[in-house]
CSV table of C-alpha atoms in Angstrom, one decimal:
chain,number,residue,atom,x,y,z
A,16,UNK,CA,-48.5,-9.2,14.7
A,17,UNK,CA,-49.1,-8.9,11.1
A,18,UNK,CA,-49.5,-5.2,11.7
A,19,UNK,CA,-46.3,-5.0,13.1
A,20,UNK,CA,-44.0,-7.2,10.6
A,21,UNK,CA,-45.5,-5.0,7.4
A,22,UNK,CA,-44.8,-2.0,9.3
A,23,UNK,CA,-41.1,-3.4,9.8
A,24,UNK,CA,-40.8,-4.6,6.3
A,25,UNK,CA,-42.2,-1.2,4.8
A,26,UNK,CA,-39.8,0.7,7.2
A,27,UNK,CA,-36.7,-1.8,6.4
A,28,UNK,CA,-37.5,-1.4,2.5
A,29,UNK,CA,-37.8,2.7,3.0
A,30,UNK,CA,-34.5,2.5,4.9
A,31,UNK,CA,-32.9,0.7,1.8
A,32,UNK,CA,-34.2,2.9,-0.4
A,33,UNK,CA,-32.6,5.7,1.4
A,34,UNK,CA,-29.1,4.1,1.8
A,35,UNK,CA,-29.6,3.8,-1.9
A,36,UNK,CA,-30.1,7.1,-3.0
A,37,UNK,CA,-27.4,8.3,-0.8
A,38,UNK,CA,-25.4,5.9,-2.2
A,39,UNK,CA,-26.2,6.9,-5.9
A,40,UNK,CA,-25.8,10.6,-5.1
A,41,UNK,CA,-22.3,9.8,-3.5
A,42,UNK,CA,-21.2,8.1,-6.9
A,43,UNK,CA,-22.5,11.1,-9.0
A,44,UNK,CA,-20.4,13.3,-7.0
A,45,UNK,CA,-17.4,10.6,-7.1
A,46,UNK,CA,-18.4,10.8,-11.1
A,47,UNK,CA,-17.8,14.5,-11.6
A,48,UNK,CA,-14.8,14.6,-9.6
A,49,UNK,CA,-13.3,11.6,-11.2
A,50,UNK,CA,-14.4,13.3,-14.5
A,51,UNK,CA,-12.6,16.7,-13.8
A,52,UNK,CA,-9.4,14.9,-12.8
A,53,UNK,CA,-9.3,13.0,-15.7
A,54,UNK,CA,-10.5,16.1,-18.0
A,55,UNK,CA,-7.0,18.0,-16.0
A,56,UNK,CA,-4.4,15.1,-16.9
A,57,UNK,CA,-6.1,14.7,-20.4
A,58,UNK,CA,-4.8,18.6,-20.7
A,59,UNK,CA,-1.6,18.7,-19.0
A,60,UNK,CA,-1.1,15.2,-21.0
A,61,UNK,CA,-1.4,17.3,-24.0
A,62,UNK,CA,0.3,20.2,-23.1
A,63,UNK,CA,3.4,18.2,-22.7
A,64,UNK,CA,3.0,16.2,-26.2
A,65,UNK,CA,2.8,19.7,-27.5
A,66,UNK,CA,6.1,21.0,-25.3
A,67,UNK,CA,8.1,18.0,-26.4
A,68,UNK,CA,7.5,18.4,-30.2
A,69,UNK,CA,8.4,21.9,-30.2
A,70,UNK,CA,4.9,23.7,-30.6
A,71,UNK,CA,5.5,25.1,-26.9
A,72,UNK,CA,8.0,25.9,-24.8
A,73,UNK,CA,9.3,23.4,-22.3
A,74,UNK,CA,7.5,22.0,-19.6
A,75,UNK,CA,9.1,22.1,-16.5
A,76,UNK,CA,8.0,19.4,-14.2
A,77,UNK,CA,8.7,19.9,-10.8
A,78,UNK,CA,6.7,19.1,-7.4
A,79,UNK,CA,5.3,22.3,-7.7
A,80,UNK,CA,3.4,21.5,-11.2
A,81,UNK,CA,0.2,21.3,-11.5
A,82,UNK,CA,0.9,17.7,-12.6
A,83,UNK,CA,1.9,16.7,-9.0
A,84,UNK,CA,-1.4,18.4,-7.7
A,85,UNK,CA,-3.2,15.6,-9.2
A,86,UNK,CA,-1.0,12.6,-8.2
A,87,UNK,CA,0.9,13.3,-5.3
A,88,UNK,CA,2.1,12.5,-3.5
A,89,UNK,CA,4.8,11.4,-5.6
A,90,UNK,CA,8.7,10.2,-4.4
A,91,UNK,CA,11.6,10.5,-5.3
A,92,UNK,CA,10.7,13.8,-8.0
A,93,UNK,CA,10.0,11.8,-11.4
A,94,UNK,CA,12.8,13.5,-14.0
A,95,UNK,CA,9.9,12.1,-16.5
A,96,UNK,CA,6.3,10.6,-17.0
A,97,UNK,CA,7.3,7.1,-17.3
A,98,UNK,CA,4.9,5.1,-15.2
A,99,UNK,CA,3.2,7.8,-13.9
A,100,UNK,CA,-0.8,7.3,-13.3
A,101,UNK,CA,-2.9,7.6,-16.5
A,102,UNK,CA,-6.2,8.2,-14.9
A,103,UNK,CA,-8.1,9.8,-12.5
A,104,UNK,CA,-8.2,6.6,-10.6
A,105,UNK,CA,-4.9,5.4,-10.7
A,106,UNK,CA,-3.6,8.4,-9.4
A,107,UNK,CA,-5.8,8.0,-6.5
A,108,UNK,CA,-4.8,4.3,-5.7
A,109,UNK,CA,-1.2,5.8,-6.0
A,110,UNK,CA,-2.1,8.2,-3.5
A,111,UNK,CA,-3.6,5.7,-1.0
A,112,UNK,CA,-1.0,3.2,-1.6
A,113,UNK,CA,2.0,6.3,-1.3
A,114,UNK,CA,-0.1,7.6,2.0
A,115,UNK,CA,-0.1,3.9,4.1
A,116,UNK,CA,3.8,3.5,2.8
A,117,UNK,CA,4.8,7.2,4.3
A,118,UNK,CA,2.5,7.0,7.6
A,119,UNK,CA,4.3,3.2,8.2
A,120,UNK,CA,8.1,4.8,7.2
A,121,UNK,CA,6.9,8.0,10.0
A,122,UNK,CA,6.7,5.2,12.5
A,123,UNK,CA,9.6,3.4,11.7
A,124,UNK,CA,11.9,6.9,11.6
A,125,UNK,CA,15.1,6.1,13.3
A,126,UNK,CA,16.5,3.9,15.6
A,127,UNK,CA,19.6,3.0,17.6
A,128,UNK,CA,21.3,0.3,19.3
A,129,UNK,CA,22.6,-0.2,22.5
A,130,UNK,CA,25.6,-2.3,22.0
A,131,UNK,CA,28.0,-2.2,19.2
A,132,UNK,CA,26.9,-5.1,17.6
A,133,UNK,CA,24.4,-8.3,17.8
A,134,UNK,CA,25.2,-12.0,18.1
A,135,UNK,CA,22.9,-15.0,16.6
A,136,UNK,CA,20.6,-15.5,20.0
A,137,UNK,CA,19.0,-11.9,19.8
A,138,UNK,CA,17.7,-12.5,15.9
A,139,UNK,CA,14.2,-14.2,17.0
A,140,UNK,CA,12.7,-17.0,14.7
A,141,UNK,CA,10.3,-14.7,13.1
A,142,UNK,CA,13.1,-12.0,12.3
A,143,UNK,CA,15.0,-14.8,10.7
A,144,UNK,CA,12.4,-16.2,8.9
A,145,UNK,CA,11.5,-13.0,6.9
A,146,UNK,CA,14.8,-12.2,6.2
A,147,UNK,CA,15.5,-15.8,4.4
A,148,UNK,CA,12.0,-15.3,2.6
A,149,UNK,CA,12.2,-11.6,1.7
A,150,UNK,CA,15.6,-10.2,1.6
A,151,UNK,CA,17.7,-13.7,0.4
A,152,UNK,CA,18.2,-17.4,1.9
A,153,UNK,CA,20.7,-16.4,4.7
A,154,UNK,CA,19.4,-15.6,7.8
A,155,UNK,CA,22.6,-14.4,9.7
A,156,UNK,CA,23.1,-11.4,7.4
A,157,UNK,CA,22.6,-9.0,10.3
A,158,UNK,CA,25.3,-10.0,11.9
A,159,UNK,CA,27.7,-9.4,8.8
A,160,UNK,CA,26.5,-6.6,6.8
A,161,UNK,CA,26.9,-3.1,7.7
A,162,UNK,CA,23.6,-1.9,6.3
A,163,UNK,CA,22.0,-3.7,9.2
A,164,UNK,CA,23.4,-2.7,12.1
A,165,UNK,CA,24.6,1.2,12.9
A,166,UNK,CA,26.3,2.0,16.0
A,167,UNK,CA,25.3,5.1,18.5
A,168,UNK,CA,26.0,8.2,16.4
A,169,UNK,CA,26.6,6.5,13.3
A,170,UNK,CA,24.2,6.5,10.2
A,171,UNK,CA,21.4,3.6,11.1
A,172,UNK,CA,20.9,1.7,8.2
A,173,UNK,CA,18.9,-1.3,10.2
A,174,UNK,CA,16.2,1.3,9.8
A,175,UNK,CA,15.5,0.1,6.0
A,176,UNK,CA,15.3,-3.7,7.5
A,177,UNK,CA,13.2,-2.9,9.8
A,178,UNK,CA,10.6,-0.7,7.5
A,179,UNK,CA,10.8,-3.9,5.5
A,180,UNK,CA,9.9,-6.2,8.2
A,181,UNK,CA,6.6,-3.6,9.5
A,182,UNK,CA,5.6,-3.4,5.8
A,183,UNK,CA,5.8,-7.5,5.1
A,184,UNK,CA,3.7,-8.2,8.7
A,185,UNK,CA,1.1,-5.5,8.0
A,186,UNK,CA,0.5,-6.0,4.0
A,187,UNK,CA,0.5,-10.2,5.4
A,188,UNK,CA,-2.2,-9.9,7.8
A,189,UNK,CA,-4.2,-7.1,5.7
A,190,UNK,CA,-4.0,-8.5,2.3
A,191,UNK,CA,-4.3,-12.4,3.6
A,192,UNK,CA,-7.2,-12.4,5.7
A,193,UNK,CA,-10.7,-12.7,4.6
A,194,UNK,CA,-11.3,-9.1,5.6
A,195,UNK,CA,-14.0,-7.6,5.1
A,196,UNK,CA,-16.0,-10.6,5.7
A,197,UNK,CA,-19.5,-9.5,5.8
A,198,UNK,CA,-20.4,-13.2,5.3
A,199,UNK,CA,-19.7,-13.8,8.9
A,200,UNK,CA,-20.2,-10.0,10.2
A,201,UNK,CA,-24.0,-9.7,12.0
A,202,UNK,CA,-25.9,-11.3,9.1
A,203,UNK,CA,-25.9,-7.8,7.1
A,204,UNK,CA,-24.9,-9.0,4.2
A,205,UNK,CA,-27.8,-11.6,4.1
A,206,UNK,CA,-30.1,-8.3,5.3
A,207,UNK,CA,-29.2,-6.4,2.4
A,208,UNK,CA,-30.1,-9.9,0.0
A,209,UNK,CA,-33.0,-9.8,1.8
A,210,UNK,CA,-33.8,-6.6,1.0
A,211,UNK,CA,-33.0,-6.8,-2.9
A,212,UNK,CA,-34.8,-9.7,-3.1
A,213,UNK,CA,-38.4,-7.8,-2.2
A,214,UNK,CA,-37.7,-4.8,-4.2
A,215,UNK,CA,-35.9,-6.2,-7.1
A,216,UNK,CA,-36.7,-9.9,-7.4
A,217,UNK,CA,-33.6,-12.4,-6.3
A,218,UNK,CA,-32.4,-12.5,-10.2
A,219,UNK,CA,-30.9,-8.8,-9.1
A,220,UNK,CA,-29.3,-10.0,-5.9
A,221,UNK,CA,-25.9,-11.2,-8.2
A,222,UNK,CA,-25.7,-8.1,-9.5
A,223,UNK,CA,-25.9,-5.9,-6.4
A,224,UNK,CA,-23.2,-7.9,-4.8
A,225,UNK,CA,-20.0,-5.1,-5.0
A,226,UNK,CA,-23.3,-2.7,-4.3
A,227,UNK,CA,-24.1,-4.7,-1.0
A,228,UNK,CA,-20.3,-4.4,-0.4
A,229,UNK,CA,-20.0,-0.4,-0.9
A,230,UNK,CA,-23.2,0.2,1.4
A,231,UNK,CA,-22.0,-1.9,4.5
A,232,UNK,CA,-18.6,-0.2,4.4
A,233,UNK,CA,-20.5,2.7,5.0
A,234,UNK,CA,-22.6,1.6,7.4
A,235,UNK,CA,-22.1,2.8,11.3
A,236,UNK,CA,-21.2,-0.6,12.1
A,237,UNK,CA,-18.3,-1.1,9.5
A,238,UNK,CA,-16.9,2.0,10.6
A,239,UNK,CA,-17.0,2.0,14.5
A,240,UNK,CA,-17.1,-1.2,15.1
A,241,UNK,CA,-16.1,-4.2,12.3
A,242,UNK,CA,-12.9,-1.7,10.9
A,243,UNK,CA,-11.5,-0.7,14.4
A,244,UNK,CA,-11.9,-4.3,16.0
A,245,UNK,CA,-9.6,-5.8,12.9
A,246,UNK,CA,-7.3,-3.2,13.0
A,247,UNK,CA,-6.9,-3.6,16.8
A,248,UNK,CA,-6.0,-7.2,16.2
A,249,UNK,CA,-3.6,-6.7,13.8
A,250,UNK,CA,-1.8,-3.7,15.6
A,251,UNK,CA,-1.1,-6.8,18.6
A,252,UNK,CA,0.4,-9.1,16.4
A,253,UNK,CA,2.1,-6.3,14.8
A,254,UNK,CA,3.4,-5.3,17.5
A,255,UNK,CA,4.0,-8.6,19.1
A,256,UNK,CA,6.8,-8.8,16.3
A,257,UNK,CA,7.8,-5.7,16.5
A,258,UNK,CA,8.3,-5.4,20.4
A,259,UNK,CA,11.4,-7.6,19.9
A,260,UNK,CA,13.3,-4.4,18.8
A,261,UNK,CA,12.6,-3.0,21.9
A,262,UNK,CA,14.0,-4.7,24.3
A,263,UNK,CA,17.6,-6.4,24.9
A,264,UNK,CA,20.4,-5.3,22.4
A,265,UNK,CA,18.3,-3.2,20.2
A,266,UNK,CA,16.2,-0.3,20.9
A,267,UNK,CA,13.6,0.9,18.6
A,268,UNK,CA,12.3,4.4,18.9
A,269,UNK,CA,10.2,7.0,17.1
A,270,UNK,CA,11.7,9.9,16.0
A,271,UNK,CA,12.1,13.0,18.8
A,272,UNK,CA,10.7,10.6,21.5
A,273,UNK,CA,13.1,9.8,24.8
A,274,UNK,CA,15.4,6.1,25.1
A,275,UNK,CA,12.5,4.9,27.5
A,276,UNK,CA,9.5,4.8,24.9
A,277,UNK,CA,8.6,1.5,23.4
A,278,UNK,CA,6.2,0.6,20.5
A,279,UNK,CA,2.4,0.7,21.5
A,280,UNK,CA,-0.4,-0.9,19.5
A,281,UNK,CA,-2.1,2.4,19.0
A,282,UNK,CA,1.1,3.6,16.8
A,283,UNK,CA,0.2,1.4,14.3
A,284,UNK,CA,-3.1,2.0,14.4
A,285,UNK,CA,-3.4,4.5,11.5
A,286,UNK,CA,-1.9,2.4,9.5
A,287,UNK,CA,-3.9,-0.4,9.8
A,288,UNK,CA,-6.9,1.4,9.1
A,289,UNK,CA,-5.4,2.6,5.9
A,290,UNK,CA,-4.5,-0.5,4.9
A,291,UNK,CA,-7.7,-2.6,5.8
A,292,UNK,CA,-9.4,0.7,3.5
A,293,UNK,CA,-7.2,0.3,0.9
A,294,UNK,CA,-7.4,-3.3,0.9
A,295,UNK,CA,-11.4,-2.8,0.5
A,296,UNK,CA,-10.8,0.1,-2.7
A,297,UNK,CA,-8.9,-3.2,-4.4
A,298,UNK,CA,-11.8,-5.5,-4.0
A,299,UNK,CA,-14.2,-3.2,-5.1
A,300,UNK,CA,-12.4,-2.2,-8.5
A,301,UNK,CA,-12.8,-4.8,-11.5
A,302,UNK,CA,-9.0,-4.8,-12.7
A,303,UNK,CA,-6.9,-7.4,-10.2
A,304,UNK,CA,-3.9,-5.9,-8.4
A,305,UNK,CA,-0.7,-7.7,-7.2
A,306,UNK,CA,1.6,-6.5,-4.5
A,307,UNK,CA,5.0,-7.5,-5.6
A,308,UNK,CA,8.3,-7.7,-3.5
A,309,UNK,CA,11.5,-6.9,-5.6
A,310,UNK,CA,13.5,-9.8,-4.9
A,311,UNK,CA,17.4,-9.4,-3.9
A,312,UNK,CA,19.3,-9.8,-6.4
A,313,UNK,CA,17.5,-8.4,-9.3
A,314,UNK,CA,18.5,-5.8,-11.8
A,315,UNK,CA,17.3,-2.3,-10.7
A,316,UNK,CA,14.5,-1.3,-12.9
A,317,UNK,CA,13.4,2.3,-12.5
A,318,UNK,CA,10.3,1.5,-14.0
A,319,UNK,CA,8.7,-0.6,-11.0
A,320,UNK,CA,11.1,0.5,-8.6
A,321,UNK,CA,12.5,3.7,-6.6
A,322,UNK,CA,15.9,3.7,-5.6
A,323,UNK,CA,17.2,5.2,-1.8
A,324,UNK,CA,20.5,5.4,-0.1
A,325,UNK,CA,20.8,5.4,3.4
A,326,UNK,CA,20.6,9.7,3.3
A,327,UNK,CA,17.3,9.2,1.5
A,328,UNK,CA,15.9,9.5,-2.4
A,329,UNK,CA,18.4,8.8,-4.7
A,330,UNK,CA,18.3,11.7,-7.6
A,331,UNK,CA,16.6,10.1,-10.8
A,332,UNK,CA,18.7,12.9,-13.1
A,333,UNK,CA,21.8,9.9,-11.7
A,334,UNK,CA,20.0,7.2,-13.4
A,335,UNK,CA,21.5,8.1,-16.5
A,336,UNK,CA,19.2,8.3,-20.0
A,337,UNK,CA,17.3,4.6,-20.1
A,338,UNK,CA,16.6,4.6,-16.1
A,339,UNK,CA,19.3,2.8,-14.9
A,340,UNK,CA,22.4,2.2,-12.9
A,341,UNK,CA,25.0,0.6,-14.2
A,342,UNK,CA,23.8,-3.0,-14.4
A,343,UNK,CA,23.2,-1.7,-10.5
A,344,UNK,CA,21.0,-4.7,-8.4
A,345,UNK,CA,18.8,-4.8,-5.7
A,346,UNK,CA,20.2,-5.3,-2.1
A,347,UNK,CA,16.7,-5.9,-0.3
A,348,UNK,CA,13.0,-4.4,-1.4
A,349,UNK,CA,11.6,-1.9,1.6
A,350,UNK,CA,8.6,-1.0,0.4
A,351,UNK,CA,6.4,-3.2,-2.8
A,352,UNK,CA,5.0,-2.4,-5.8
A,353,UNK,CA,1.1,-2.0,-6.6
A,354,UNK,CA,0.8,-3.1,-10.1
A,355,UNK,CA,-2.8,-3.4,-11.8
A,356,UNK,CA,-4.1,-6.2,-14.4
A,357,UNK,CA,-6.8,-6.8,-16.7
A,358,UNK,CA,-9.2,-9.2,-14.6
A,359,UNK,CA,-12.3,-11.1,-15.9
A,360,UNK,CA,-15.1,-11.1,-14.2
A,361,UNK,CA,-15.8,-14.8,-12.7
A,362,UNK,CA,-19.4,-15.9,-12.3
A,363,UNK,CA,-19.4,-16.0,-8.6
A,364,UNK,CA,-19.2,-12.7,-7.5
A,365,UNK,CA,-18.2,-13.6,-3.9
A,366,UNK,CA,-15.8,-15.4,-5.3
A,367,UNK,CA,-14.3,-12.2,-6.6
A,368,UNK,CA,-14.6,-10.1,-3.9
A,369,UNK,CA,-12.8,-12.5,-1.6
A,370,UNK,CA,-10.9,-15.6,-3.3
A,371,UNK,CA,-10.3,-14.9,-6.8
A,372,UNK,CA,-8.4,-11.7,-5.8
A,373,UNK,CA,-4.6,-13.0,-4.7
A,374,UNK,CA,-2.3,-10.1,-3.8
A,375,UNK,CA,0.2,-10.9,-2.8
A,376,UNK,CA,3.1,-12.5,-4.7
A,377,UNK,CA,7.1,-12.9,-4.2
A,378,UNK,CA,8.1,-12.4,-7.0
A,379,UNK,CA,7.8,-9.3,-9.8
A,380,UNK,CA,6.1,-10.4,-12.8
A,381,UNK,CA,7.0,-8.2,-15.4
A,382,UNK,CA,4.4,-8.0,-18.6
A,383,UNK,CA,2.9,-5.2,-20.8
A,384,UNK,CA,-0.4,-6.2,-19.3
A,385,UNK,CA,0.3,-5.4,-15.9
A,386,UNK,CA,0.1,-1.1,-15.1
A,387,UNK,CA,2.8,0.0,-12.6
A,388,UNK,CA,0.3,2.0,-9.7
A,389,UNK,CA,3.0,2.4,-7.0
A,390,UNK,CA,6.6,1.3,-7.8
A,391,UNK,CA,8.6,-0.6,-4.8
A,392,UNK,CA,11.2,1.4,-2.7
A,393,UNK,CA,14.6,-1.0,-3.2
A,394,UNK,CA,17.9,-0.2,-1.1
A,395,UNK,CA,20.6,-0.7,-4.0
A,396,UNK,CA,24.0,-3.0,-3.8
A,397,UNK,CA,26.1,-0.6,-2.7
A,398,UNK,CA,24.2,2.0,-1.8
A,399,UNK,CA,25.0,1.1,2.1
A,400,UNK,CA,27.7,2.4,4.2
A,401,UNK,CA,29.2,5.4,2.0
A,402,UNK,CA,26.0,6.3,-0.5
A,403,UNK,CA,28.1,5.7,-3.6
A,404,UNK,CA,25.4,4.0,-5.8
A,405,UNK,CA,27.6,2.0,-9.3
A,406,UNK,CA,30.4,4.8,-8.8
A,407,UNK,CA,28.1,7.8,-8.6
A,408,UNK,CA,28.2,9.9,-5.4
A,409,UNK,CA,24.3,10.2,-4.3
């Protein structure tokens, strides 16, 4: 018996020591690429200090710049580098964040309805709900604003309501939940204490925590098992919510797909994924982050938000010189903002991992402190019916 628990212990010990070289080998790779990035925007960065001032000829930046190469992917085309990534790191978080938003907006690509308009009864409680929490305190705007509602052939401008209402559900149950519990998830996080505590002591089991963290989200078990199983459960209530555009008055469908397909779970799969991943990058950084809904009402600030008419992007060379539209304001906020923050470091480091970090917020919090990662897409007052956005034709 003794025999056999040394061999186990010297075999669970080796096995740790292998998951932590491959670990440190990963982040010396991760290292140099981060390293190279950061070496490329330090260049271009200085390139275009140089262009501005004179010393060499203008810089055209364009989608096809090296520049976007590095941070894409970026939308609408920036007409400057205000709030665009710094590092090597932000620019990655960008493109994570901008990857969930666009695989969520594919799903979400068009829709129709049936009948030429609704009536109170087919708004369910949960519709209602968000749209006196999110997008302003009366719930019976569907019924009486244009943007809302499209008829058969018509421009469909419920489809920015409804992006809104996928993206509020999913960032809820992702960035709410306790996920990734490995607390509660087979005993592995307590394994991997274990295991510190015979080759390093238990004084440098505190400081392996975010460690422990990074090596069970790459274990086989994360992967096919923990990650799938909470994605699957969010993709039911997802589309448990969802499934009420389906049926009745309204009928939701994907893009290019015939009147009789509905919503699955397994359409909203990807996204959940990417958004339970991302949601695990976040905890495992030191600064905080805050996902921030752009209130209605607010002024349009083209430095935490992108603007869109119902055809689309709205040009930023419109915006006129300072970024904005004529004292333009927000109609309702499609997509949030990912803003970063100094954080300090608590002394329980479970705690930070899984309390001290509090996403989500209503409202936008602007402050120099706070870094602008991935701006919030805002449908504009008037920017509805006839794309004319604060007089200019867009």
């Amino acid at each position: 018996m003794e025999k056999n628990d040394k061999k186990r212990l010297e075999q669970s010990m080796l096995d740790v020591q292998n998951r932590n070289r491959r670990v440190e080998h990963e982040l010396q790779l991760e290292r140099k690429w981060r390293q190279k990035k950061e070496a490329e925007v330090a260049s271009l960065e200085q390139r275009i200090l140089l262009g501005n001032s004179g010393g060499e000829r203008a810089l055209h930046l364009r989608r096809s710049d090296r520049f976007h190469e590095l941070v894409q992917p970026l939308r609408p085309p920036r007409s400057n580098l205000d709030g665009l990534p710094p590092t090597a790191d932000a620019a990655n978080l960008l493109h994570s964040w901008t990857s969930f938003q666009e695989s969520l907006s594919h799903i979400i690509d068009t829709a129709y309805v049936q009948d030429s308009a609704l009536n109170v009864e087919t708004v369910p409680s949960s519709f209602a709900n968000f749209v006196a929490e999110v997008l302003g305190p009366k719930p019976n705007a569907p019924m009486r604003n244009p943007d809302w509602v499209g008829r058969p052939g018509d421009s469909l401008y419920s489809v920015h309501v409804l992006k809104a209402y996928a993206a509020y559900l999913l960032l809820g149950e992702v960035f709410l939940s306790r996920f990734p519990d490995f607390e509660k998830s087979g005993g592995l996080l307590d394994q991997f204490r274990e295991d510190q505590v015979l080759i390093n002591g238990p004084e440098a089991v505190a400081s392996h925590e975010y460690m422990g963290y990074k090596s069970l989200a790459q274990t086989e078990h994360f992967t096919n098992d923990t990650l799938p199983t909470k994605a699957k459960e969010i993709c039911k209530k997802l589309d448990s919510c969802m499934s009420q555009f389906s049926t009745g008055n309204i009928t939701l469908h994907a893009a290019g797909e015939s009147g009789s397909d509905t919503y699955s779970i397994e359409r909203f799969m990807n996204c959940a994924k990417e958004a339970l991943m991302l949601k695990l990058e976040l905890l495992l950084s030191k600064p905080g982050y805050l996902i921030q809904w752009i209130q209605p009402n607010d002024k349009f600030d083209a430095r935490f938000m992108d603007a869109v008419a119902n055809t689309g992007p709205i040009d930023p060379a419109l915006l006129g010189a300072d970024g904005q539209i004529r004292e333009t304001r927000v109609s309702h906020c499609i997509f949030p903002a990912l803003v970063q923050y100094d954080m300090s470091p608590p002394h329980d480091v479970q705690s930070a991992l899984l309390c001290n970090k509090s996403f989500v917020v209503k409202e936008r919090q602007a402050s120099e402190d706070f870094q602008m990662i991935g701006r919030a897409v805002v449908l504009l007052e008037g920017a509805g019916c006839n794309g004319v956005v604060g007089g200019l034709d867009v």
